[in-house]
CSV table of C-alpha atoms in Angstrom, one decimal:
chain,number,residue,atom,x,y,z
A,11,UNK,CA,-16.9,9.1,-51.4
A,12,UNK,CA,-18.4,5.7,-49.5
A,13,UNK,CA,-19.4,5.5,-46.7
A,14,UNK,CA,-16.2,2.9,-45.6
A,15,UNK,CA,-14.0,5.8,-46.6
A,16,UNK,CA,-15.5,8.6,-44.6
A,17,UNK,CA,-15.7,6.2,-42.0
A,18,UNK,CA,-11.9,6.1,-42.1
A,19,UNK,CA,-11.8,9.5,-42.4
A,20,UNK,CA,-14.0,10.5,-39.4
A,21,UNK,CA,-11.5,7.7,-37.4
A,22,UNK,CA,-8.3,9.2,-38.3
A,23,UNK,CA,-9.6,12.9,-37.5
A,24,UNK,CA,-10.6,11.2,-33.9
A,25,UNK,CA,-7.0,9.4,-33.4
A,26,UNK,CA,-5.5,13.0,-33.9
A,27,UNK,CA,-8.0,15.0,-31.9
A,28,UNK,CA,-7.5,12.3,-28.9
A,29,UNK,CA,-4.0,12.9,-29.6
A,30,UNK,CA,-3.5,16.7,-29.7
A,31,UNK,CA,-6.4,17.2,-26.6
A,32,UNK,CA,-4.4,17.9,-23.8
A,33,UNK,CA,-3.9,15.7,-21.2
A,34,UNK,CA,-5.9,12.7,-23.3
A,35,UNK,CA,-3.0,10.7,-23.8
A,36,UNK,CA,-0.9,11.9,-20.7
A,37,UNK,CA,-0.1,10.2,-17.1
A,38,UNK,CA,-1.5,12.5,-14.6
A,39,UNK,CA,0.2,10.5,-11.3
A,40,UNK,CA,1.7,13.3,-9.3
A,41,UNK,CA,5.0,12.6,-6.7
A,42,UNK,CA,5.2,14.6,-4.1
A,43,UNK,CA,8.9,14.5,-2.6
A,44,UNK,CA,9.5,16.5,0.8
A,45,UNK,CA,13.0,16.4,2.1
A,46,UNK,CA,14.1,16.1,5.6
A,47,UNK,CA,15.2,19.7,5.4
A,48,UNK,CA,11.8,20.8,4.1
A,49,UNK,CA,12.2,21.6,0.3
A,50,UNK,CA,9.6,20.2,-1.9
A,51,UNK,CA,9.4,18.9,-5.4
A,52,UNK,CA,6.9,17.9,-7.4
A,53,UNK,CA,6.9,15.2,-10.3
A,54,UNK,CA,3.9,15.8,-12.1
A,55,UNK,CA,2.6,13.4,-15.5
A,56,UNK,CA,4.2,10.4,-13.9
A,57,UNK,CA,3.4,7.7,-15.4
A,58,UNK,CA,2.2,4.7,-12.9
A,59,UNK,CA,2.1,1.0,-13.2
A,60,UNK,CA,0.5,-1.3,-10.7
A,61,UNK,CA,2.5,-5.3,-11.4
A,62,UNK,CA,1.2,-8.1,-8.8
A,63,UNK,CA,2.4,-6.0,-6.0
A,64,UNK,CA,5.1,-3.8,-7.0
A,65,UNK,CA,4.0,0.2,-7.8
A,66,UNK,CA,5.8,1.4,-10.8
A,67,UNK,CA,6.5,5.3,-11.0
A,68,UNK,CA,7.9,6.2,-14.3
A,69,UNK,CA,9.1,10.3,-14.2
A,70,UNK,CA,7.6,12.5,-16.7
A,71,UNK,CA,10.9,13.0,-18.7
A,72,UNK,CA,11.8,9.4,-18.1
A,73,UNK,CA,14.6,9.5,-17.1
A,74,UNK,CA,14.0,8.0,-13.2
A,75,UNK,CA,11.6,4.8,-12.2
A,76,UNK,CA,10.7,4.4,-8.8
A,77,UNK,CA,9.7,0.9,-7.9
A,78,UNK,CA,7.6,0.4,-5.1
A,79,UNK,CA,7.4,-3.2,-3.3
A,80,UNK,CA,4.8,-3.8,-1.6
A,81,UNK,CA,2.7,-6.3,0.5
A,82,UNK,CA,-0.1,-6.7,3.1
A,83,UNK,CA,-2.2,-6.3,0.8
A,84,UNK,CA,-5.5,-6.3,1.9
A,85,UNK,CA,-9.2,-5.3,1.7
A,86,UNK,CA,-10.0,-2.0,3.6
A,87,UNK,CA,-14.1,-2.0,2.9
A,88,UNK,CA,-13.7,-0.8,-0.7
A,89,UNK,CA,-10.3,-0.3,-1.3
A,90,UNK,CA,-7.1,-2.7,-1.0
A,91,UNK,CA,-4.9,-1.2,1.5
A,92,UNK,CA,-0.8,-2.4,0.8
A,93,UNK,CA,2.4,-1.7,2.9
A,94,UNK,CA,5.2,-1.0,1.1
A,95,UNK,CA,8.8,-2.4,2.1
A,96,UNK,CA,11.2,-1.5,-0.3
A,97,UNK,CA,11.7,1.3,-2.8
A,98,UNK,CA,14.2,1.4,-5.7
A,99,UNK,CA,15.1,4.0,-7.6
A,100,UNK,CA,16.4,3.0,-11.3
A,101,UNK,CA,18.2,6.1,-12.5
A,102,UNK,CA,21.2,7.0,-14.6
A,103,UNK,CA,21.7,3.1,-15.4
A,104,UNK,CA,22.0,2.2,-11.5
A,105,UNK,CA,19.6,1.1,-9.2
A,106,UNK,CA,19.7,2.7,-5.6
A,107,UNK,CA,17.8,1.6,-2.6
A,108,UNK,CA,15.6,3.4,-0.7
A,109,UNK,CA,15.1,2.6,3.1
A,110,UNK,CA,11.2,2.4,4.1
A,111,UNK,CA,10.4,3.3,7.6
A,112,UNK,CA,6.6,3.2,7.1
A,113,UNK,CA,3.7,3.9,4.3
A,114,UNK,CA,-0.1,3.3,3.5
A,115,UNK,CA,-0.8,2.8,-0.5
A,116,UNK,CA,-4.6,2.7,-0.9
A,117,UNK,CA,-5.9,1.4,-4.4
A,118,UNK,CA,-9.1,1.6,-6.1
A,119,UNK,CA,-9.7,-1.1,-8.3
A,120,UNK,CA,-13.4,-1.1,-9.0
A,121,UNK,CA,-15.3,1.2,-11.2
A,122,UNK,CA,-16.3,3.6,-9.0
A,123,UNK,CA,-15.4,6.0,-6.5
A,124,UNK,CA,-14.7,5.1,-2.8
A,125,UNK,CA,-13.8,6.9,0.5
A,126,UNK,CA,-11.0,6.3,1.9
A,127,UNK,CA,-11.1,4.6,5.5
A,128,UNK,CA,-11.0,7.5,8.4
A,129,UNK,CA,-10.3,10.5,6.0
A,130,UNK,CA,-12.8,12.3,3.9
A,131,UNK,CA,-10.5,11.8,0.8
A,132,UNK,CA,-11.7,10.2,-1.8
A,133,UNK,CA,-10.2,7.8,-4.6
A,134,UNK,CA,-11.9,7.6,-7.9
A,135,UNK,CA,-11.7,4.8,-10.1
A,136,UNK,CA,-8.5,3.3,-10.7
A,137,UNK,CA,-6.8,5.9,-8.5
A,138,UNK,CA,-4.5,5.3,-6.1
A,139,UNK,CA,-3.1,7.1,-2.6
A,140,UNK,CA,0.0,7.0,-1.3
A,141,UNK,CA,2.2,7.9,1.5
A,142,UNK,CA,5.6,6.7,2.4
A,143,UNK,CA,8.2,7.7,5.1
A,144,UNK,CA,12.0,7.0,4.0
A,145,UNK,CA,14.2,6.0,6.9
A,146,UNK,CA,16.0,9.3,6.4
A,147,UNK,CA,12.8,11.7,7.0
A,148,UNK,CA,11.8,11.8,3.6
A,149,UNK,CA,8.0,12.3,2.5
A,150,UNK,CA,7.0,10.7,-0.4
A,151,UNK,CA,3.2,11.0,-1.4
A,152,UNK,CA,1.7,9.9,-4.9
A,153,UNK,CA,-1.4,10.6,-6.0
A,154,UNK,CA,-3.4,9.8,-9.4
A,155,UNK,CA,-4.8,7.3,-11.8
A,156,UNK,CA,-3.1,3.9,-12.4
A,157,UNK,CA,-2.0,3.8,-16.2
A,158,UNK,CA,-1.9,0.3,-16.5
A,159,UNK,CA,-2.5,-2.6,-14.1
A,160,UNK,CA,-1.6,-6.3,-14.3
A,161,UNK,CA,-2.4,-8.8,-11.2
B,18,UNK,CA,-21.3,12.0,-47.4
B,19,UNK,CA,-19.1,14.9,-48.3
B,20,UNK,CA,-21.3,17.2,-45.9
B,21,UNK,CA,-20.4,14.3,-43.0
B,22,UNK,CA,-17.0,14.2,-43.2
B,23,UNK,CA,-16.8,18.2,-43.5
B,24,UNK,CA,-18.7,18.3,-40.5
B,25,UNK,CA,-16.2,16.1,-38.9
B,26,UNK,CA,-13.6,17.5,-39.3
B,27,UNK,CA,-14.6,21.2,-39.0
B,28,UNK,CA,-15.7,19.4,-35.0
B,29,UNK,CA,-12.0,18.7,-35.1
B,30,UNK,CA,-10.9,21.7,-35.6
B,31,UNK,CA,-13.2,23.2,-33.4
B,32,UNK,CA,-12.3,21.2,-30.6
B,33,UNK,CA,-8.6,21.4,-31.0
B,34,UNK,CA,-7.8,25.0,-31.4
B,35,UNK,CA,-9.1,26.9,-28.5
B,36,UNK,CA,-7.6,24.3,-26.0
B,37,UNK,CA,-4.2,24.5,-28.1
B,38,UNK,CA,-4.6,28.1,-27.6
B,39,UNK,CA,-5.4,28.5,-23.7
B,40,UNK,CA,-2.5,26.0,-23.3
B,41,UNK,CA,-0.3,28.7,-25.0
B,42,UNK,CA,-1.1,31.6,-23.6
B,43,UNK,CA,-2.3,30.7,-20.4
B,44,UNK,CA,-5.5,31.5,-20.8
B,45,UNK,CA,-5.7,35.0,-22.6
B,46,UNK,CA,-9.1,36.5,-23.2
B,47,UNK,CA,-10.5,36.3,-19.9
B,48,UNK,CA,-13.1,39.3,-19.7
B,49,UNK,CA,-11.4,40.2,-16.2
B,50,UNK,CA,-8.0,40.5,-18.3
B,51,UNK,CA,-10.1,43.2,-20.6
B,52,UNK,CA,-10.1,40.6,-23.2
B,53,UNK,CA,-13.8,41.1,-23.8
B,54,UNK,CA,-14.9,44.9,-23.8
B,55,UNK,CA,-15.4,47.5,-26.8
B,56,UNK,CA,-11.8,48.6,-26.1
B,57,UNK,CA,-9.2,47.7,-27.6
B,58,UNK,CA,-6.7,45.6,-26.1
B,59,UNK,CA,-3.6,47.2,-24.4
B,60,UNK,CA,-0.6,46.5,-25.1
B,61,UNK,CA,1.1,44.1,-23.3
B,62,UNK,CA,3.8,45.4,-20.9
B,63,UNK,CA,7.5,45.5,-21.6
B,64,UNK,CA,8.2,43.7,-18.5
B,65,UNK,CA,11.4,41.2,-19.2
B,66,UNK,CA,10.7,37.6,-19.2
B,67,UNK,CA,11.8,36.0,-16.0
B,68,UNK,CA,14.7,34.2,-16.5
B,69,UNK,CA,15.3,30.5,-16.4
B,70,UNK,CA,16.3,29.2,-13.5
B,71,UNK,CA,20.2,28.9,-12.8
B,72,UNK,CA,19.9,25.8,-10.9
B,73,UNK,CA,19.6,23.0,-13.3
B,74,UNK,CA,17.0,20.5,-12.7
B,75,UNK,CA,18.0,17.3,-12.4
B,76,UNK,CA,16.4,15.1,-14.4
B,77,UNK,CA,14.2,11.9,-13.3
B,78,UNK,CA,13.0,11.6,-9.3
B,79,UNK,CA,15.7,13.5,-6.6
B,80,UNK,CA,15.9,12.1,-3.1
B,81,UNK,CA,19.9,12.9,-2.0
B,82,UNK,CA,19.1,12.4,1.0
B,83,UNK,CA,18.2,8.8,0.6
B,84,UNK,CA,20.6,7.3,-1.8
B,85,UNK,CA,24.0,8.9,-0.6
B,86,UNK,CA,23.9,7.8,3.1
B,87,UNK,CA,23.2,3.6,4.0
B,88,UNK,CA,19.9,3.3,5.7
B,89,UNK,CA,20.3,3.5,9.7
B,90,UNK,CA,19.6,0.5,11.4
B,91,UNK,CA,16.3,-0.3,13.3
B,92,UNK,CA,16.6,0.2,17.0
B,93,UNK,CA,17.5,-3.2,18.7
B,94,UNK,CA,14.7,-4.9,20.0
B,95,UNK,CA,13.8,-8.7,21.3
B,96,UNK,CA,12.0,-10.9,18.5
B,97,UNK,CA,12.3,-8.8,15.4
B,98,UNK,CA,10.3,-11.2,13.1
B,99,UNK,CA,12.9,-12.4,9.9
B,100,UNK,CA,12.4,-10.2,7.0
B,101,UNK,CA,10.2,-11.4,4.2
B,102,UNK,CA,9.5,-14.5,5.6
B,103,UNK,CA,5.8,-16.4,4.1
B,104,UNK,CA,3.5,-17.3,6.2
B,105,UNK,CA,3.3,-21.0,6.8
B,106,UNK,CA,0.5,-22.7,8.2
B,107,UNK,CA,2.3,-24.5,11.1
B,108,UNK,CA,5.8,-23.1,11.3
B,109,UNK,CA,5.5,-21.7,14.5
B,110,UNK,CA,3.6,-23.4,18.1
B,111,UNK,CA,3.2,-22.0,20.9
B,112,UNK,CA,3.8,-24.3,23.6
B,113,UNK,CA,3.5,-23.9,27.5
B,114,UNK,CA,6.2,-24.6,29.7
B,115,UNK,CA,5.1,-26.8,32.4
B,116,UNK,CA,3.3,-24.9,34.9
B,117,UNK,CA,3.0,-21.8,33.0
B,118,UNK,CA,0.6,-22.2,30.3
B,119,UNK,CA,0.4,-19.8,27.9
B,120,UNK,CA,3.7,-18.1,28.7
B,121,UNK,CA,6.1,-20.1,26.4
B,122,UNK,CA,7.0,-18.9,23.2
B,123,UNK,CA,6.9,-20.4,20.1
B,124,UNK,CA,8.6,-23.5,19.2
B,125,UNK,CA,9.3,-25.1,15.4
B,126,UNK,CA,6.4,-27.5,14.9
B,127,UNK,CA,7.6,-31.2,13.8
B,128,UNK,CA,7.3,-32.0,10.7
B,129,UNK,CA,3.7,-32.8,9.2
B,130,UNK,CA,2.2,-31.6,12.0
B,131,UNK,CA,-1.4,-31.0,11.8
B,132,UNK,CA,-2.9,-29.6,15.0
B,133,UNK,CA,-6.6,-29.6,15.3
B,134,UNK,CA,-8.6,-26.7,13.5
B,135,UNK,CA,-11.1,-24.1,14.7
B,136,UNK,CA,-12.8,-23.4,11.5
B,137,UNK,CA,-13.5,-20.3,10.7
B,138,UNK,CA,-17.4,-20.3,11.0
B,139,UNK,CA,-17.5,-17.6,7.9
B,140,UNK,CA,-15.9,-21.0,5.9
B,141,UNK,CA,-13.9,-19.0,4.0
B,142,UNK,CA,-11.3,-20.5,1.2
B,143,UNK,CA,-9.2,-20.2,-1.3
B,144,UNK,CA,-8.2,-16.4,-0.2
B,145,UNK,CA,-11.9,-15.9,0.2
B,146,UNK,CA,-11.7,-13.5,3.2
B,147,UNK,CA,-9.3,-11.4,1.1
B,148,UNK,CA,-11.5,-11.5,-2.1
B,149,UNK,CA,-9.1,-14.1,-3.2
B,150,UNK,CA,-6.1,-12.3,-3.2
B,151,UNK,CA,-3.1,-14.6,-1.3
B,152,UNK,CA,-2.0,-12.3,1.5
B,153,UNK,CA,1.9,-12.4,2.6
B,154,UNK,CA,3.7,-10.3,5.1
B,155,UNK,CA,5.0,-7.0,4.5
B,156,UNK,CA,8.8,-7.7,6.2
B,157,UNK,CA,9.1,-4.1,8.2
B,158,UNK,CA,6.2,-4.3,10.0
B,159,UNK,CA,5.1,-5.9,13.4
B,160,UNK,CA,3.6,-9.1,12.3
B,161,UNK,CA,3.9,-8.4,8.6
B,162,UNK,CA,1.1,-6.1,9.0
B,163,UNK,CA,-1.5,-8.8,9.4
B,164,UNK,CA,-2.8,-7.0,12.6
B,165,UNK,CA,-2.1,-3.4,11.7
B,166,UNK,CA,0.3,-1.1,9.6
B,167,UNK,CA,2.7,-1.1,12.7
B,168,UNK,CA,6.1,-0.5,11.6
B,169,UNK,CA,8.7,-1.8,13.5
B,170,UNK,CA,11.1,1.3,13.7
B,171,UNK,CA,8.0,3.1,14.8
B,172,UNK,CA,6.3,1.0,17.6
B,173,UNK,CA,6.6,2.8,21.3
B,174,UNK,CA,5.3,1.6,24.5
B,175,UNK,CA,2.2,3.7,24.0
B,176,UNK,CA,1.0,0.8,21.4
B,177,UNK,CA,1.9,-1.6,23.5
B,178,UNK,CA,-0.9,-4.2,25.0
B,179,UNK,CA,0.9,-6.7,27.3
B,180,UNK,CA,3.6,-9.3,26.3
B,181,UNK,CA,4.3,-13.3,26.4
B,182,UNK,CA,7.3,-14.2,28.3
B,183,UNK,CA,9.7,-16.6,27.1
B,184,UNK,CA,10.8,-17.4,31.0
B,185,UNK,CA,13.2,-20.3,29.5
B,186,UNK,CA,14.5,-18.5,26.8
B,187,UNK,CA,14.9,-14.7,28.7
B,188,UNK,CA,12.5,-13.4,25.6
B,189,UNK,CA,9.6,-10.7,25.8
B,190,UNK,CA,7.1,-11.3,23.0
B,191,UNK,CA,5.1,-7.7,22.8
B,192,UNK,CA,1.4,-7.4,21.9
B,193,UNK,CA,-0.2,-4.7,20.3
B,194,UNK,CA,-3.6,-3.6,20.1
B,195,UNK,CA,-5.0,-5.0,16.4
B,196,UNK,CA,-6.3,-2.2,14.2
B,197,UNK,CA,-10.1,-1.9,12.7
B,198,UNK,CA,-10.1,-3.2,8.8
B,199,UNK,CA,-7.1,-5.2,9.3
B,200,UNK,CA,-7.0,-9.3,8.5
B,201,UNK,CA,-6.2,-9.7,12.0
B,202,UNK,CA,-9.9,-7.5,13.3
B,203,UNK,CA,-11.8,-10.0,10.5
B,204,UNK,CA,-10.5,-13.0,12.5
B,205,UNK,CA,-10.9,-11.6,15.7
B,206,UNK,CA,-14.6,-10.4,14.2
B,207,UNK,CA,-14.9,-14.1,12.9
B,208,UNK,CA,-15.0,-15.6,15.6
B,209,UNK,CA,-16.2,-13.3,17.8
B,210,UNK,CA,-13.1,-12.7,19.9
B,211,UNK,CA,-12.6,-9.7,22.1
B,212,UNK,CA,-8.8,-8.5,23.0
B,213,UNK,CA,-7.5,-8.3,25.7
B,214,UNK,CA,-4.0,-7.7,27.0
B,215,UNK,CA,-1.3,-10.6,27.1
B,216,UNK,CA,-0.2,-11.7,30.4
B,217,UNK,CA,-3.0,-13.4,32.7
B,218,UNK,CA,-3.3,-16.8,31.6
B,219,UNK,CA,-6.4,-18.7,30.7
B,220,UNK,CA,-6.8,-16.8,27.4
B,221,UNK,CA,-6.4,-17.6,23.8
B,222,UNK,CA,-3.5,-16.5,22.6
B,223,UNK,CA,-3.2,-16.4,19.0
B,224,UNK,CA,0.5,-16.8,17.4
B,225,UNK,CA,0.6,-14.6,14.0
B,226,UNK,CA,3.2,-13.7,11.3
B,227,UNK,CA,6.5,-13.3,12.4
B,228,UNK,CA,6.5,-14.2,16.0
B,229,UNK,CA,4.0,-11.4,16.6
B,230,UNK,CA,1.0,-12.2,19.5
B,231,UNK,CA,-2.1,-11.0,20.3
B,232,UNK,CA,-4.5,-12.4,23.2
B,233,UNK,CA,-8.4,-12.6,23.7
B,234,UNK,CA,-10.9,-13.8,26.1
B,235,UNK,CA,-11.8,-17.1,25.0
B,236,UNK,CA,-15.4,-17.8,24.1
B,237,UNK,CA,-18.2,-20.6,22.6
B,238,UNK,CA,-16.0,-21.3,19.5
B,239,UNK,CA,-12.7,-21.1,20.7
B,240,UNK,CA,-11.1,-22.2,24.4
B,241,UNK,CA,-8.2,-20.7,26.1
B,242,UNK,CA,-5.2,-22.0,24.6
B,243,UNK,CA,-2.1,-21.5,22.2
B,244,UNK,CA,-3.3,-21.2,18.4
B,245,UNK,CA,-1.6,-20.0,15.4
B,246,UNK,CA,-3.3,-18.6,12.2
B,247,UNK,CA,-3.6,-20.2,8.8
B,248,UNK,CA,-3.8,-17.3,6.5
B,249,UNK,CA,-5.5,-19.0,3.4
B,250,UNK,CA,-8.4,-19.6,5.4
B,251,UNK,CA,-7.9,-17.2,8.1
B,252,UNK,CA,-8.5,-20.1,10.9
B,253,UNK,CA,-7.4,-20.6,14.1
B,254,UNK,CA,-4.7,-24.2,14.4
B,255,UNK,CA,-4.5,-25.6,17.9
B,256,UNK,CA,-0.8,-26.2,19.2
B,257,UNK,CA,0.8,-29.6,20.2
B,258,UNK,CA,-0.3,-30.5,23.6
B,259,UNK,CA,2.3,-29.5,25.9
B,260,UNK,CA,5.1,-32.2,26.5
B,261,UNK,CA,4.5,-33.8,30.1
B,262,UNK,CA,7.2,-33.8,33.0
């Protein structure tokens, strides 16, 4: 066998090791959802986008996409510190709105890990933070690295 | 080259199946789960599966809360800056009604206006002062957020430090203390400006985003007086000169 074909060979047995290894290939944003009335879900794998300024929140069964406007965006020390405004839900072919009443969204775009300001959280690379109160009492917190990011 | 390519993939293998495995059984074999002695294994226990759930789950993100009832409206309040409006270097002046400087509220500059400039003395451009990302107001907060995360449905007196009175116009203009690591604490950092309430006169009062104010002691590099902030440069434009009667 040459070399060119075991070279091949050894590539293709990577692509499908990277692809059966749990988790390699998988979102690992998690959505935290707490109702006013208390009861909790979580959406793990969720699959996040970061667009200019707009968070992207893609459910694991995709089936729901929260979008996530944002603005303020600004340098807190290490880490850009956004407000969101205005949250959409796209889901069964209809787009809902969300009333904001207030939220932080911390995001770590360098290469390496940073604290967050005033907590002893920390945000590793290309992670982000976020925390959002609805205008109806709802908690919304996402944690977990950015899948793809275009400014 | 045979031997290679065995080796690789047998390293595939060997890397695949185990964490296949712990996926699928949770991870059996744990010595504490007497995976490991000279015994042999028990049995597993008859106990019944649990059963699935009755309650369907619903598929994609679930807030009923949020998308069956309109959003309540924000609590009535004077000078609730205009939703999503940019920043624009020299929309807004503040200009002093005679004989009570510092007290007027902001009127529409004319047209082409360019007031005199207190340049920032870190001589930042382009965005500089924000690693050169533009910065625009987020709409649902006091001052688009440019001196804190204060959101407007949230702000109580508590926050509050002093106000501008529109006497002419019957309007209260609050203040609020501006936050550490905010673009507003960089300009007041800057140029070396210390905050004080709103409401004496003789102080520089600085007109941000979306009607919002905040006052300081005026210093070396900047005099008492009405400013507004340009945002791409994060400097301080001096208002029109007050109209004469």
């Amino acid at each position: 066998m040459s070399f060119k074909k075991c070279a091949l060979a050894l590539a293709a047995v990577f692509c499908v090791l990277a692809t059966l290894a749990p988790g390699a290939a998988d979102a690992s944003g998690v959505v935290r959802v707490q109702q006013s009335d208390g009861s909790v879900r979580e959406y793990p794998q969720t699959a996040m986008r970061w667009t200019g300024q707009t968070l992207w929140l893609h459910s694991a069964d995709g089936k729901g996409v929260l979008e996530i406007t944002t603005a303020a965006c600004s340098y807190a020390v290490n880490l850009v510190r956004c407000l969101p405004y205005a949250i959409t839900l796209h889901q069964n072919g209809a787009k809902r709105s969300i009333a904001v009443a207030h939220g932080t969204i911390y995001m770590n775009f360098s290469t390496e890990a940073h604290r967050v300001p005033y907590s002893s959280e920390s945000l590793a690379a290309h992670h982000l933070l976020v925390a959002i109160r609805t205008q109806h009492g709802t908690y919304i917190t996402v944690r977990g690295h950015v899948d793809e990011v275009k400014e | 080259m045979k031997r290679l390519l065995r080796a690789g993939l047998a390293l595939a293998l060997a890397t695949t199946m185990p964490m296949t495995a712990l996926a699928q059984h949770g991870g059996g074999g744990h010595p504490s789960e007497g995976g490991g002695g000279a015994r042999p294994a028990p049995a597993p226990a008859a106990r019944p599966a649990p059963a699935p759930a009755a309650r369907p789950v619903q598929p994609g993100f679930s807030l009923p809360h949020d998308v069956a009832r309109p959003a309540p409206a924000y609590p009535a309040r004077p000078s609730a800056p205009s939703a999503g409006r940019p920043i624009a270097p020299g929309s807004h002046s503040a200009v002093p009604a005679p004989g009570r400087p510092s007290y007027r509220a902001p009127q529409p500059l004319p047209r082409n206006y360019r007031g005199p400039v207190v340049g920032n003395p870190q001589h930042w451009g382009g965005w500089g002062w924000n690693h050169g990302r533009a910065w625009y107001p987020a709409p649902i907060y006091w001052g688009g957020g440019f001196w804190g995360p204060y959101a407007l449905g949230a702000l109580t007196g508590a926050l509050l430090l002093g106000s501008i009175i529109d006497y002419p116009d019957q309007i209260i203009y609050p203040s609020y203390q501006v936050q550490p690591l905010t673009p507003g604490a960089q300009l007041l950092q800057d140029y070396n400006l210390t905050q004080t309430p709103c409401g004496p006169p003789n102080l520089v009062v600085i007109w941000g985003p979306g009607d919002s104010v905040i006052c300081a002691y005026p210093n070396n590099m900047v005099s008492a007086g009405n400013y507004q902030v340009d945002p791409t440069t994060l400097s301080l434009v001096s208002s029109p000169t007050p109209p004469q009667q």
